[in-house]
Amino acid sequence: MPAVTVENPLTLPRIRVIDPQAARDRPVLSVTTAPSALEGEGFPVRRAFAGVSLAALDPFVHMDQMGEVEYAPGEPKGTPWHPHRGFETVTYMIDGIFEHHDSNGGGGVITNGDTQWMTAGRGILHIERPPEHLVVSGGLFHGFQLWVNLPRRLKFAPPRYQDIRAGAVSLLTSPDGGALIRVIAGEVDGHRGPGITHTPITLLHVTLAPGALLRLPWQPHFNALVYALGGFGSVGTDRRPLRYGQLAVLGRGDVVTVEAARNQESRSPNFDVLVLGGEPIREPVAMYGPFVMNTKAEILQAFEDYQKGVLGSVPAEYAVPHGGVRGEASAREMKAADTAKREPPTAS
Ligand code: CO
């Protein structure tokens, strides 16, 4: 798991030691195991939030761990052109390369530790896929995509695109140097990450060495989620076990505690977690396929607007003669994708 790493974490700024008397550790409310599914043209994902109530996730609505998968030559897959409205997508690549293009002229290549942040707002069309040379060669592919909701007043904000290079991410460590903390967005203990969000959030990718303990100061008014990307450990006041592919929802408090197990498997020698939280929006959520709105009527409107071309059009270089667009998703495909996003979780 490369993302961004450092030789000696002790050279990094350290977060403060938290006085256990003065801080309230967040308890674990639930642990769920993400079911596996296929996304887009068939790349394997884990639906990280499946089976968790939207109220517990608020302001987030959806997250996929993409991979980790080792592709054979000719095998790497992406998504066709498809629309979004009403929220923001955050795509973070740990291993491998993903190319992105949108109808707004945004786009780029994201790789090892890069983040791509797209505000769909009132509407955008985009395509995400591995570059041609990677399709030919095959290779390792691992990352995640998170959907951050927008409040009603920002659902129709102009689309925006942010390319966050791995080098721009703020790196911190725990007081004993046992954890590498990458601040992708928001802030932790006064250290700010590069992502600019309409909805206030904090998003961290943390790598804990075997046996390392991390106590993170956390905004009391934010929710708190810990998703294990790789390895084994525990979380919360009562040290609930958490392993790769599992999500913990934490309750109220001002500290998030994560601890790595002493023994890890060789395929994932550290405990790698995403720690994320944000200010709840507390509005009704109507979510269908690629759209996240407040009401069902707004969802129907979004489908209609998409068909009318209001959400944007596929750039000319991707269009094929005699109308139609290469690789464009049909409404039926989008509905199928939505069904897949609502699979029940595996109890644990
Ligand atoms: Co998309």
Short mmCIF file of C-alpha atoms and ligand atoms in Angstrom, two decimals:
data_model
loop_
_atom_site.label_atom_id
_atom_site.label_comp_id
_atom_site.label_asym_id
_atom_site.label_seq_id
_atom_site.Cartn_x
_atom_site.Cartn_y
_atom_site.Cartn_z
CA MET A 1 0.00 0.00 0.00
CA PRO A 2 2.23 2.88 -1.11
CA ALA A 3 0.06 6.08 -1.23
CA VAL A 4 2.50 8.48 0.47
CA THR A 5 4.98 7.08 2.96
CA VAL A 6 7.93 8.49 4.88
CA GLU A 7 11.20 6.90 6.01
CA ASN A 8 10.99 8.14 9.57
CA PRO A 9 7.62 9.37 10.87
CA LEU A 10 9.37 11.02 13.85
CA THR A 11 10.51 13.80 11.49
CA LEU A 12 6.84 14.81 11.03
CA PRO A 13 4.74 17.16 13.17
CA ARG A 14 3.09 15.20 15.97
CA ILE A 15 -0.45 15.50 17.20
CA ARG A 16 -0.73 16.34 20.87
CA VAL A 17 -1.01 13.81 23.68
CA ILE A 18 -4.62 13.78 24.85
CA ASP A 19 -5.28 13.94 28.58
CA PRO A 20 -7.66 10.99 29.22
CA GLN A 21 -9.35 12.95 32.04
CA ALA A 22 -10.17 15.91 29.83
CA ALA A 23 -11.44 14.07 26.76
CA ARG A 24 -14.30 11.75 25.99
CA ASP A 25 -13.42 8.70 23.88
CA ARG A 26 -16.06 7.87 21.28
CA PRO A 27 -17.78 4.49 21.76
CA VAL A 28 -18.47 2.11 18.85
CA LEU A 29 -22.13 2.01 17.83
CA SER A 30 -21.85 -0.60 15.07
CA VAL A 31 -19.39 -2.64 13.00
CA THR A 32 -20.52 -3.81 9.55
CA THR A 33 -18.76 -5.86 6.89
CA ALA A 34 -18.80 -4.38 3.39
CA PRO A 35 -20.27 -6.71 0.75
CA SER A 36 -18.41 -7.14 -2.54
CA ALA A 37 -19.93 -5.98 -5.82
CA LEU A 38 -18.96 -4.95 -9.34
CA GLU A 39 -19.00 -1.30 -10.47
CA GLY A 40 -18.94 0.33 -13.91
CA GLU A 41 -17.65 -2.04 -16.58
CA GLY A 42 -17.03 -4.63 -13.88
CA PHE A 43 -14.29 -3.56 -11.48
CA PRO A 44 -14.53 -5.12 -8.03
CA VAL A 45 -15.58 -2.88 -5.13
CA ARG A 46 -16.54 -3.20 -1.49
CA ARG A 47 -19.66 -1.17 -0.59
CA ALA A 48 -18.26 0.30 2.63
CA PHE A 49 -21.51 1.89 3.88
CA ALA A 50 -23.97 -0.88 3.00
CA GLY A 51 -26.55 -1.47 5.73
CA VAL A 52 -25.67 1.67 7.72
CA SER A 53 -28.44 4.28 8.14
CA LEU A 54 -28.03 7.55 6.25
CA ALA A 55 -28.50 9.38 9.57
CA ALA A 56 -25.32 7.73 10.94
CA LEU A 57 -23.39 8.51 7.74
CA ASP A 58 -24.57 12.13 7.32
CA PRO A 59 -22.96 14.15 5.58
CA PHE A 60 -21.63 11.13 3.63
CA VAL A 61 -23.93 8.97 1.52
CA HIS A 62 -21.84 6.32 -0.19
CA MET A 63 -18.31 4.86 -0.29
CA ASP A 64 -16.69 2.16 -2.41
CA GLN A 65 -13.30 0.61 -1.74
CA MET A 66 -12.09 -0.05 -5.30
CA GLY A 67 -10.03 -3.22 -5.40
CA GLU A 68 -7.59 -4.15 -4.08
CA VAL A 69 -7.21 -6.16 -7.28
CA GLU A 70 -4.30 -7.41 -9.38
CA TYR A 71 -5.39 -7.16 -13.02
CA ALA A 72 -4.12 -9.43 -15.77
CA PRO A 73 -3.11 -7.73 -19.06
CA GLY A 74 -6.20 -6.53 -20.97
CA GLU A 75 -8.38 -6.74 -17.87
CA PRO A 76 -8.47 -3.31 -16.13
CA LYS A 77 -11.95 -1.78 -16.13
CA GLY A 78 -13.51 1.65 -15.63
CA THR A 79 -16.93 3.30 -15.84
CA PRO A 80 -18.81 4.51 -18.92
CA TRP A 81 -19.81 8.20 -19.24
CA HIS A 82 -22.44 8.88 -16.60
CA PRO A 83 -24.06 11.89 -14.90
CA HIS A 84 -24.11 13.13 -11.30
CA ARG A 85 -26.06 15.84 -9.48
CA GLY A 86 -26.42 17.07 -5.92
CA PHE A 87 -23.19 15.97 -4.20
CA GLU A 88 -19.38 15.71 -4.40
CA THR A 89 -17.21 12.71 -5.27
CA VAL A 90 -13.78 12.18 -3.72
CA THR A 91 -11.57 9.60 -5.42
CA TYR A 92 -8.28 8.60 -3.77
CA MET A 93 -5.87 6.20 -5.42
CA ILE A 94 -3.52 4.14 -3.27
CA ASP A 95 -2.13 1.85 -5.99
CA GLY A 96 -2.59 2.05 -9.74
CA ILE A 97 -3.78 4.78 -12.07
CA PHE A 98 -7.23 6.17 -12.89
CA GLU A 99 -7.99 8.71 -15.60
CA HIS A 100 -10.87 11.10 -15.28
CA HIS A 101 -12.61 13.38 -17.80
CA ASP A 102 -15.76 15.42 -17.33
CA SER A 103 -18.16 17.46 -19.43
CA ASN A 104 -16.93 20.62 -17.70
CA GLY A 105 -13.42 20.28 -19.16
CA GLY A 106 -12.01 18.96 -15.87
CA GLY A 107 -9.87 15.87 -15.79
CA GLY A 108 -6.54 14.34 -15.08
CA VAL A 109 -4.65 11.28 -14.01
CA ILE A 110 -4.69 10.16 -10.38
CA THR A 111 -2.16 7.74 -8.97
CA ASN A 112 -0.37 6.67 -5.75
CA GLY A 113 -1.80 8.95 -3.05
CA ASP A 114 -3.45 11.52 -5.36
CA THR A 115 -7.00 12.67 -4.76
CA GLN A 116 -9.52 13.91 -7.26
CA TRP A 117 -12.36 15.97 -5.92
CA MET A 118 -15.37 16.65 -8.10
CA THR A 119 -18.30 18.79 -7.09
CA ALA A 120 -21.16 17.63 -9.30
CA GLY A 121 -23.48 20.38 -8.00
CA ARG A 122 -26.20 21.14 -10.56
CA GLY A 123 -24.87 18.49 -12.93
CA ILE A 124 -21.91 16.98 -14.69
CA LEU A 125 -21.07 14.00 -16.89
CA HIS A 126 -17.84 12.09 -16.34
CA ILE A 127 -15.89 8.97 -17.17
CA GLU A 128 -13.35 7.19 -14.94
CA ARG A 129 -11.07 4.51 -16.33
CA PRO A 130 -7.55 3.14 -16.25
CA PRO A 131 -5.26 4.60 -18.96
CA GLU A 132 -4.77 2.58 -22.14
CA HIS A 133 -1.21 1.48 -21.24
CA LEU A 134 -2.42 0.03 -17.94
CA VAL A 135 -5.19 -1.87 -19.72
CA VAL A 136 -2.46 -3.41 -21.88
CA SER A 137 -0.04 -4.17 -19.03
CA GLY A 138 -2.48 -4.99 -16.21
CA GLY A 139 -1.33 -4.37 -12.64
CA LEU A 140 -2.39 -3.51 -9.11
CA PHE A 141 -5.44 -1.28 -8.57
CA HIS A 142 -6.58 0.02 -5.17
CA GLY A 143 -8.38 3.16 -4.02
CA PHE A 144 -11.69 4.47 -2.83
CA GLN A 145 -14.49 6.76 -3.88
CA LEU A 146 -16.50 8.67 -1.30
CA TRP A 147 -19.71 10.62 -1.92
CA VAL A 148 -20.13 13.75 0.22
CA ASN A 149 -23.65 15.17 0.27
CA LEU A 150 -24.50 18.82 -0.39
CA PRO A 151 -27.16 20.74 1.54
CA ARG A 152 -30.28 21.87 -0.34
CA ARG A 153 -28.88 25.39 -0.83
CA LEU A 154 -25.79 24.03 -2.64
CA LYS A 155 -27.30 21.20 -4.70
CA PHE A 156 -27.24 23.45 -7.76
CA ALA A 157 -23.78 24.96 -7.14
CA PRO A 158 -21.59 25.20 -10.25
CA PRO A 159 -19.52 22.05 -10.88
CA ARG A 160 -15.93 22.22 -9.57
CA TYR A 161 -12.87 20.06 -10.01
CA GLN A 162 -9.85 19.79 -7.67
CA ASP A 163 -6.75 17.80 -8.36
CA ILE A 164 -4.88 17.12 -5.12
CA ARG A 165 -1.41 15.72 -5.67
CA ALA A 166 -0.05 13.25 -3.10
CA GLY A 167 2.69 15.75 -2.18
CA ALA A 168 0.09 18.34 -1.10
CA VAL A 169 -1.41 16.09 1.58
CA SER A 170 -0.44 17.10 5.15
CA LEU A 171 1.53 14.39 6.94
CA LEU A 172 1.46 14.02 10.72
CA THR A 173 2.32 11.37 13.24
CA SER A 174 1.15 10.22 16.66
CA PRO A 175 3.18 11.24 19.77
CA ASP A 176 5.25 8.00 19.61
CA GLY A 177 5.62 7.94 15.81
CA GLY A 178 3.61 4.72 15.44
CA ALA A 179 0.98 6.13 13.08
CA LEU A 180 1.33 7.99 9.79
CA ILE A 181 -1.62 10.36 9.36
CA ARG A 182 -2.37 11.77 5.89
CA VAL A 183 -4.78 14.72 6.10
CA ILE A 184 -6.61 14.73 2.75
CA ALA A 185 -9.31 17.21 3.73
CA GLY A 186 -10.33 19.19 6.79
CA GLU A 187 -8.05 19.42 9.79
CA VAL A 188 -6.80 17.45 12.75
CA ASP A 189 -5.30 19.11 15.82
CA GLY A 190 -4.86 22.36 13.85
CA HIS A 191 -3.14 20.74 10.83
CA ARG A 192 -5.10 21.38 7.65
CA GLY A 193 -5.32 19.21 4.52
CA PRO A 194 -5.63 20.52 0.95
CA GLY A 195 -9.19 19.44 -0.02
CA ILE A 196 -11.77 22.24 -0.13
CA THR A 197 -15.28 21.06 0.61
CA HIS A 198 -18.65 22.79 0.59
CA THR A 199 -19.67 20.59 3.52
CA PRO A 200 -17.17 20.73 6.44
CA ILE A 201 -15.50 17.32 6.75
CA THR A 202 -12.27 15.69 7.90
CA LEU A 203 -10.84 12.84 5.83
CA LEU A 204 -7.68 10.98 6.91
CA HIS A 205 -5.81 7.96 5.60
CA VAL A 206 -3.89 6.53 8.55
CA THR A 207 -1.28 3.74 8.55
CA LEU A 208 -0.60 2.22 11.98
CA ALA A 209 2.45 0.04 12.60
CA PRO A 210 1.70 -3.29 14.34
CA GLY A 211 0.76 -2.59 17.99
CA ALA A 212 0.52 1.20 17.47
CA LEU A 213 -2.17 3.17 19.31
CA LEU A 214 -3.63 6.42 17.98
CA ARG A 215 -5.85 8.82 19.89
CA LEU A 216 -7.12 11.49 17.50
CA PRO A 217 -8.75 14.71 18.64
CA TRP A 218 -12.07 14.87 16.77
CA GLN A 219 -14.58 17.72 16.33
CA PRO A 220 -17.38 16.94 18.82
CA HIS A 221 -20.10 18.10 16.38
CA PHE A 222 -18.80 15.87 13.53
CA ASN A 223 -19.85 12.27 13.10
CA ALA A 224 -16.99 9.73 13.08
CA LEU A 225 -16.47 6.64 10.91
CA VAL A 226 -13.47 4.30 10.71
CA TYR A 227 -13.14 2.05 7.67
CA ALA A 228 -10.36 -0.57 7.54
CA LEU A 229 -8.68 -0.74 4.13
CA GLY A 230 -6.18 -3.37 5.16
CA GLY A 231 -4.99 -5.29 8.22
CA PHE A 232 -6.38 -5.91 11.67
CA GLY A 233 -6.95 -3.78 14.76
CA SER A 234 -9.53 -2.35 17.10
CA VAL A 235 -11.42 0.89 17.58
CA GLY A 236 -13.24 2.95 20.23
CA THR A 237 -13.36 2.95 24.00
CA ASP A 238 -14.00 -0.77 24.32
CA ARG A 239 -11.44 -1.78 21.62
CA ARG A 240 -13.95 -3.40 19.27
CA PRO A 241 -12.10 -5.61 16.74
CA LEU A 242 -12.03 -4.20 13.20
CA ARG A 243 -10.49 -5.82 10.14
CA TYR A 244 -10.09 -4.98 6.43
CA GLY A 245 -13.43 -4.41 4.72
CA GLN A 246 -15.23 -3.39 7.93
CA LEU A 247 -16.73 -0.06 8.95
CA ALA A 248 -17.14 1.20 12.52
CA VAL A 249 -19.67 3.92 13.31
CA LEU A 250 -18.67 5.81 16.45
CA GLY A 251 -20.90 7.64 18.91
CA ARG A 252 -20.47 11.03 20.54
CA GLY A 253 -17.23 12.26 22.09
CA ASP A 254 -14.11 14.22 21.22
CA VAL A 255 -11.49 11.50 20.67
CA VAL A 256 -11.28 8.69 18.09
CA THR A 257 -9.14 5.76 19.23
CA VAL A 258 -7.66 3.27 16.76
CA GLU A 259 -5.19 0.53 17.63
CA ALA A 260 -3.33 -1.88 15.32
CA ALA A 261 -3.10 -5.55 16.26
CA ARG A 262 0.43 -6.78 17.04
CA ASN A 263 0.19 -9.54 14.44
CA GLN A 264 -0.65 -8.61 10.86
CA GLU A 265 -0.71 -10.69 7.69
CA SER A 266 2.18 -10.39 5.25
CA ARG A 267 -0.10 -9.08 2.46
CA SER A 268 -0.95 -6.08 4.64
CA PRO A 269 1.84 -5.59 7.21
CA ASN A 270 0.19 -2.49 8.75
CA PHE A 271 -3.31 -1.51 9.84
CA ASP A 272 -4.58 0.95 7.21
CA VAL A 273 -7.75 2.90 7.97
CA LEU A 274 -9.75 5.82 6.67
CA VAL A 275 -11.02 8.03 9.47
CA LEU A 276 -13.74 10.37 8.32
CA GLY A 277 -16.42 12.62 9.71
CA GLY A 278 -18.30 15.80 8.98
CA GLU A 279 -20.99 18.21 9.99
CA PRO A 280 -24.35 16.46 9.58
CA ILE A 281 -26.62 18.20 7.02
CA ARG A 282 -29.84 16.87 8.61
CA GLU A 283 -32.06 17.14 5.53
CA PRO A 284 -34.14 14.45 3.81
CA VAL A 285 -32.06 12.39 1.34
CA ALA A 286 -33.51 11.03 -1.90
CA MET A 287 -30.80 8.92 -3.51
CA TYR A 288 -31.15 7.08 -6.78
CA GLY A 289 -28.42 5.85 -9.08
CA PRO A 290 -26.04 8.76 -9.74
CA PHE A 291 -28.19 11.48 -8.12
CA VAL A 292 -28.47 12.59 -4.48
CA MET A 293 -31.30 15.08 -3.90
CA ASN A 294 -33.81 15.99 -1.19
CA THR A 295 -37.01 14.68 -2.80
CA LYS A 296 -38.18 11.99 -5.24
CA ALA A 297 -39.50 14.71 -7.58
CA GLU A 298 -35.98 16.21 -7.78
CA ILE A 299 -34.60 12.76 -8.71
CA LEU A 300 -37.13 12.41 -11.55
CA GLN A 301 -36.23 15.93 -12.65
CA ALA A 302 -32.53 14.96 -12.67
CA PHE A 303 -33.21 11.96 -14.96
CA GLU A 304 -35.27 14.21 -17.24
CA ASP A 305 -32.59 16.92 -17.28
CA TYR A 306 -29.93 14.30 -18.04
CA GLN A 307 -31.94 13.04 -21.02
CA LYS A 308 -32.39 16.63 -22.25
CA GLY A 309 -28.66 17.27 -22.00
CA VAL A 310 -29.02 19.88 -19.22
CA LEU A 311 -26.37 18.16 -17.08
CA GLY A 312 -23.80 18.59 -19.84
CA SER A 313 -22.80 16.72 -22.92
CA VAL A 314 -19.99 14.31 -23.67
CA PRO A 315 -17.09 16.23 -25.27
CA ALA A 316 -16.96 15.91 -29.08
CA GLU A 317 -13.76 13.82 -29.09
CA TYR A 318 -15.62 11.01 -27.29
CA ALA A 319 -18.75 11.09 -29.43
CA VAL A 320 -19.21 8.58 -32.24
CA PRO A 321 -20.81 9.38 -35.64
CA HIS A 322 -24.58 8.84 -36.21
CA GLY A 323 -25.44 10.09 -32.73
CA GLY A 324 -24.93 8.26 -29.50
CA VAL A 325 -21.85 8.20 -27.39
CA ARG A 326 -19.30 5.49 -26.96
CA GLY A 327 -19.66 3.90 -23.56
CA GLU A 328 -22.50 6.10 -22.33
CA ALA A 329 -24.52 4.58 -19.49
CA SER A 330 -28.20 3.94 -20.14
CA ALA A 331 -30.83 4.75 -17.52
CA ARG A 332 -31.28 1.00 -17.09
CA GLU A 333 -27.60 0.54 -16.29
CA MET A 334 -27.73 3.38 -13.78
CA LYS A 335 -30.71 1.76 -12.08
CA ALA A 336 -28.88 -1.58 -11.99
CA ALA A 337 -25.92 0.17 -10.37
CA ASP A 338 -28.26 1.69 -7.80
CA THR A 339 -29.70 -1.70 -6.88
CA ALA A 340 -26.17 -3.00 -6.38
CA LYS A 341 -25.43 -0.08 -4.02
CA ARG A 342 -28.26 -1.18 -1.75
CA GLU A 343 -27.19 -4.74 -1.07
CA PRO A 344 -27.72 -5.80 2.53
CA PRO A 345 -24.61 -5.90 4.70
CA THR A 346 -23.10 -9.00 6.22
CA ALA A 347 -23.70 -8.96 9.95
CA SER A 348 -20.62 -9.21 12.11
CO CO B 1 -19.19 8.86 -11.21
#
